[in-house]
Coordinates of C-alpha atoms in Angstrom, one line a residue:
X271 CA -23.4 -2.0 -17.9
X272 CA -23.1 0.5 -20.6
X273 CA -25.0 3.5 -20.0
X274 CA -24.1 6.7 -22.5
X275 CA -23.9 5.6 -26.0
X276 CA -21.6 8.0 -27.4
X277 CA -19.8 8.4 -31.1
X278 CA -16.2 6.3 -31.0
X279 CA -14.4 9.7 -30.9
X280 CA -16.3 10.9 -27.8
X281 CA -15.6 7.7 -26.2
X282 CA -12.2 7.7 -26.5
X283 CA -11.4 11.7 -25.6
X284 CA -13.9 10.9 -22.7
X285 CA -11.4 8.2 -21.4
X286 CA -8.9 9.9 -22.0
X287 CA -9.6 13.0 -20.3
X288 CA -11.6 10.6 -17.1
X289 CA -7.9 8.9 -16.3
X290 CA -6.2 12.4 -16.7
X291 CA -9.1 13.8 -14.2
X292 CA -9.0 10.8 -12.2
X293 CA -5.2 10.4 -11.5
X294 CA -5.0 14.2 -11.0
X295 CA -8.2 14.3 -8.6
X296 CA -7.0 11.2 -6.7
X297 CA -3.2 12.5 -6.2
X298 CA -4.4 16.2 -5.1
X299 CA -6.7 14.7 -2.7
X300 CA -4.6 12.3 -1.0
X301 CA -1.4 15.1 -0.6
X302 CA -3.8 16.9 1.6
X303 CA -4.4 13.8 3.8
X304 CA -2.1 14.6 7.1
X305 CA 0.9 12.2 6.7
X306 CA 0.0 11.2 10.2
X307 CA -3.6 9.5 9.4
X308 CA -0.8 6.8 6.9
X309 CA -0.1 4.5 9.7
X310 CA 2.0 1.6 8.3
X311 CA 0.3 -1.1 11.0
X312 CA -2.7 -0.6 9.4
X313 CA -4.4 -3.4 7.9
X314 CA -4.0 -2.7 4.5
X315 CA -0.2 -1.8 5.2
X316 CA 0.9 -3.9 7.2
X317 CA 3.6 -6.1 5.9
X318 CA 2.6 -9.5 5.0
X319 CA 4.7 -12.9 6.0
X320 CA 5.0 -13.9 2.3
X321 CA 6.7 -10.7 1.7
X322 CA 10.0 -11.4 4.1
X323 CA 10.8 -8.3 4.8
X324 CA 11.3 -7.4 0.9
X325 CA 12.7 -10.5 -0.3
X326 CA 9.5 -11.8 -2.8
X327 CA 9.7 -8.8 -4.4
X328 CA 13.7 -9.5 -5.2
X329 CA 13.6 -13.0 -5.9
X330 CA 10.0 -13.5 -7.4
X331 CA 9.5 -10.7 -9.3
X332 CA 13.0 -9.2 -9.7
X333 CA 11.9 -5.6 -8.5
X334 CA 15.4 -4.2 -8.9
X335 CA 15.5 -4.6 -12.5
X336 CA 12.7 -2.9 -13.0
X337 CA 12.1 -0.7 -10.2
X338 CA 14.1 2.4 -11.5
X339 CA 11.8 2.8 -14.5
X340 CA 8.9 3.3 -13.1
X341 CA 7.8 7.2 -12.6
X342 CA 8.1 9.0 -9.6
X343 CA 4.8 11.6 -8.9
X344 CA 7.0 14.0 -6.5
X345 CA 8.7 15.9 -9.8
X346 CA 5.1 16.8 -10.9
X347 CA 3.7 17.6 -6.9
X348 CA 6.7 20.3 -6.5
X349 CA 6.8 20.9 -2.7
X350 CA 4.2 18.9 -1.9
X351 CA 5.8 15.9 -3.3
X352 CA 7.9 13.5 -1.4
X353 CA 10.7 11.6 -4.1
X354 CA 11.1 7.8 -3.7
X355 CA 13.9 7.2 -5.9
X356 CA 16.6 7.5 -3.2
X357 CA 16.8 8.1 0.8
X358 CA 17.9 11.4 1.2
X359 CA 19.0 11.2 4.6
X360 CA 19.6 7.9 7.2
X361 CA 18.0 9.4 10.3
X362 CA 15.2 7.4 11.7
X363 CA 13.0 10.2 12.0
X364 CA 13.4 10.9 7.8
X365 CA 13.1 7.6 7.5
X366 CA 9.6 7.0 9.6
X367 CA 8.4 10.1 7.5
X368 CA 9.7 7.9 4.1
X369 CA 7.3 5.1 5.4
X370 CA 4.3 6.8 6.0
X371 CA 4.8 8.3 2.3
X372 CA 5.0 4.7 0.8
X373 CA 1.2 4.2 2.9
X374 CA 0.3 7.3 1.0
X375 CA 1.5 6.3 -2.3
X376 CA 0.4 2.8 -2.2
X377 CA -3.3 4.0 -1.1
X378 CA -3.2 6.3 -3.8
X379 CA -3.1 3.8 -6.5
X380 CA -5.3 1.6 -4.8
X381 CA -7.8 4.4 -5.1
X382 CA -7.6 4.6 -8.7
X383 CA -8.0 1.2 -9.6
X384 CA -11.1 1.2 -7.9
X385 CA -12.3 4.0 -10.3
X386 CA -11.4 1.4 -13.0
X387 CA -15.2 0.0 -12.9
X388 CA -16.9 3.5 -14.1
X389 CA -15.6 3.2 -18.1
X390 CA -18.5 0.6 -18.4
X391 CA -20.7 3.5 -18.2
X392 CA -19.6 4.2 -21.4
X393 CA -17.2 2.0 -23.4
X394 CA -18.4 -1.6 -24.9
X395 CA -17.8 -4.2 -22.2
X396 CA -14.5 -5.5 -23.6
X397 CA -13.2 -1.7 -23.6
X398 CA -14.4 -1.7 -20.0
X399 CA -12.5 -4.8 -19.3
X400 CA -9.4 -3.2 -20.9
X401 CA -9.7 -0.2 -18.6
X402 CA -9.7 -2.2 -15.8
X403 CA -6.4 -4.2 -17.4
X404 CA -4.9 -0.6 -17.8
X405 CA -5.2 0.2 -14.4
X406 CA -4.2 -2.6 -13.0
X407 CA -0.6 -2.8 -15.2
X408 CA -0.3 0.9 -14.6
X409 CA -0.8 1.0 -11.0
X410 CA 0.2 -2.5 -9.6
X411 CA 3.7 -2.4 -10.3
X412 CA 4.1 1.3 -8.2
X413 CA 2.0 -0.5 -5.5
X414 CA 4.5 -3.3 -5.3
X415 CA 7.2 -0.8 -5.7
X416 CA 5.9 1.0 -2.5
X417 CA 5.3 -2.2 -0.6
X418 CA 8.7 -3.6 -1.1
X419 CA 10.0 0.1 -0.3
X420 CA 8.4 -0.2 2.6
X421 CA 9.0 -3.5 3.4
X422 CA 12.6 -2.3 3.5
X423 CA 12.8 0.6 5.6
X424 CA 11.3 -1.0 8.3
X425 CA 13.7 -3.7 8.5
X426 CA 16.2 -0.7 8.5
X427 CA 14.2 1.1 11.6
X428 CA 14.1 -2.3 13.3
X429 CA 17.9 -2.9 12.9
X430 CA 18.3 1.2 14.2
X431 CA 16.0 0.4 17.4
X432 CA 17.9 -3.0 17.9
X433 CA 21.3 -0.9 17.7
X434 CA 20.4 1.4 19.8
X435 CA 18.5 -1.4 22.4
X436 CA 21.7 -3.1 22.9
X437 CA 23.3 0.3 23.6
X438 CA 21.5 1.3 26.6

């Protein structure tokens, strides 16, 4: 429901500048959230039984041929980022740490999709409804980026604890 009536040029700076605030607001807060409160059994992380272990995401919607495009936040977070475009190390430990960061990721866009809603304040209803298009084809694809990530490692963590199982 359309609130503030503003000129067309107003309306469109004040969208553009409410994602810009929006995704910066959302990613700052979220790399202050202790990696440790991201636990991947969580509900909302947990992986699903229509994913097999990664494989939807390969054969349904072809993630590896579109994967590599999409951005990765770390280059713009410095130190406080954590890259996704390759495993920098194998160790299980690294690799844990690499999971919890997919939680964080994936809960990050999540959050800003749900701010999709507010441009009705503002913006005619079929602007709104484009908002809320635009945040769903900007964030969904990262979300199942970091879900098929995810889905990944842990098959890689289980194979590392079966290994070492059969060991002892």
């Amino acid at each position: 429901m359309r609130l503030i009536y503003l000129p067309t040029f107003w309306t469109v700076f004040l969208d553009f500048a409410a994602w810009l605030v929006i995704h910066v607001g959302v990613v700052l807060a979220m790399v202050r959230v202790p990696i440790a409160r991201f636990d991947p059994g969580a509900w909302i992380f947990r992986p699903r039984h229509w994913e097999k272990g990664g494989l939807f995401y390969v054969r349904r919607l072809r993630i590896k041929k579109w994967k590599k495009h999409l951005p990765d936040g770390a280059r713009w977070l410095g130190s406080r980022g954590f890259p996704k475009t390759r495993l920098a190390e194998k160790g299980e430990e690294y690799l844990a740490l690499f999971v919890r960061e997919t939680c964080r990721a994936e809960l990050t866009h999540w959050i800003i999709i749900l701010f999709a809603p507010f441009f009705f304040l503002w913006n005619k209803p079929g602007v709104g409804l484009l908002m809320i298009l635009y945040a769903l084809a900007e964030n969904l694809p990262l979300i199942l980026a970091q879900r098929y990530n995810r889905s990944r490692l842990l098959g890689i963590l289980d194979q590392k604890e079966r290994g070492r199982g059969s060991r002892t």
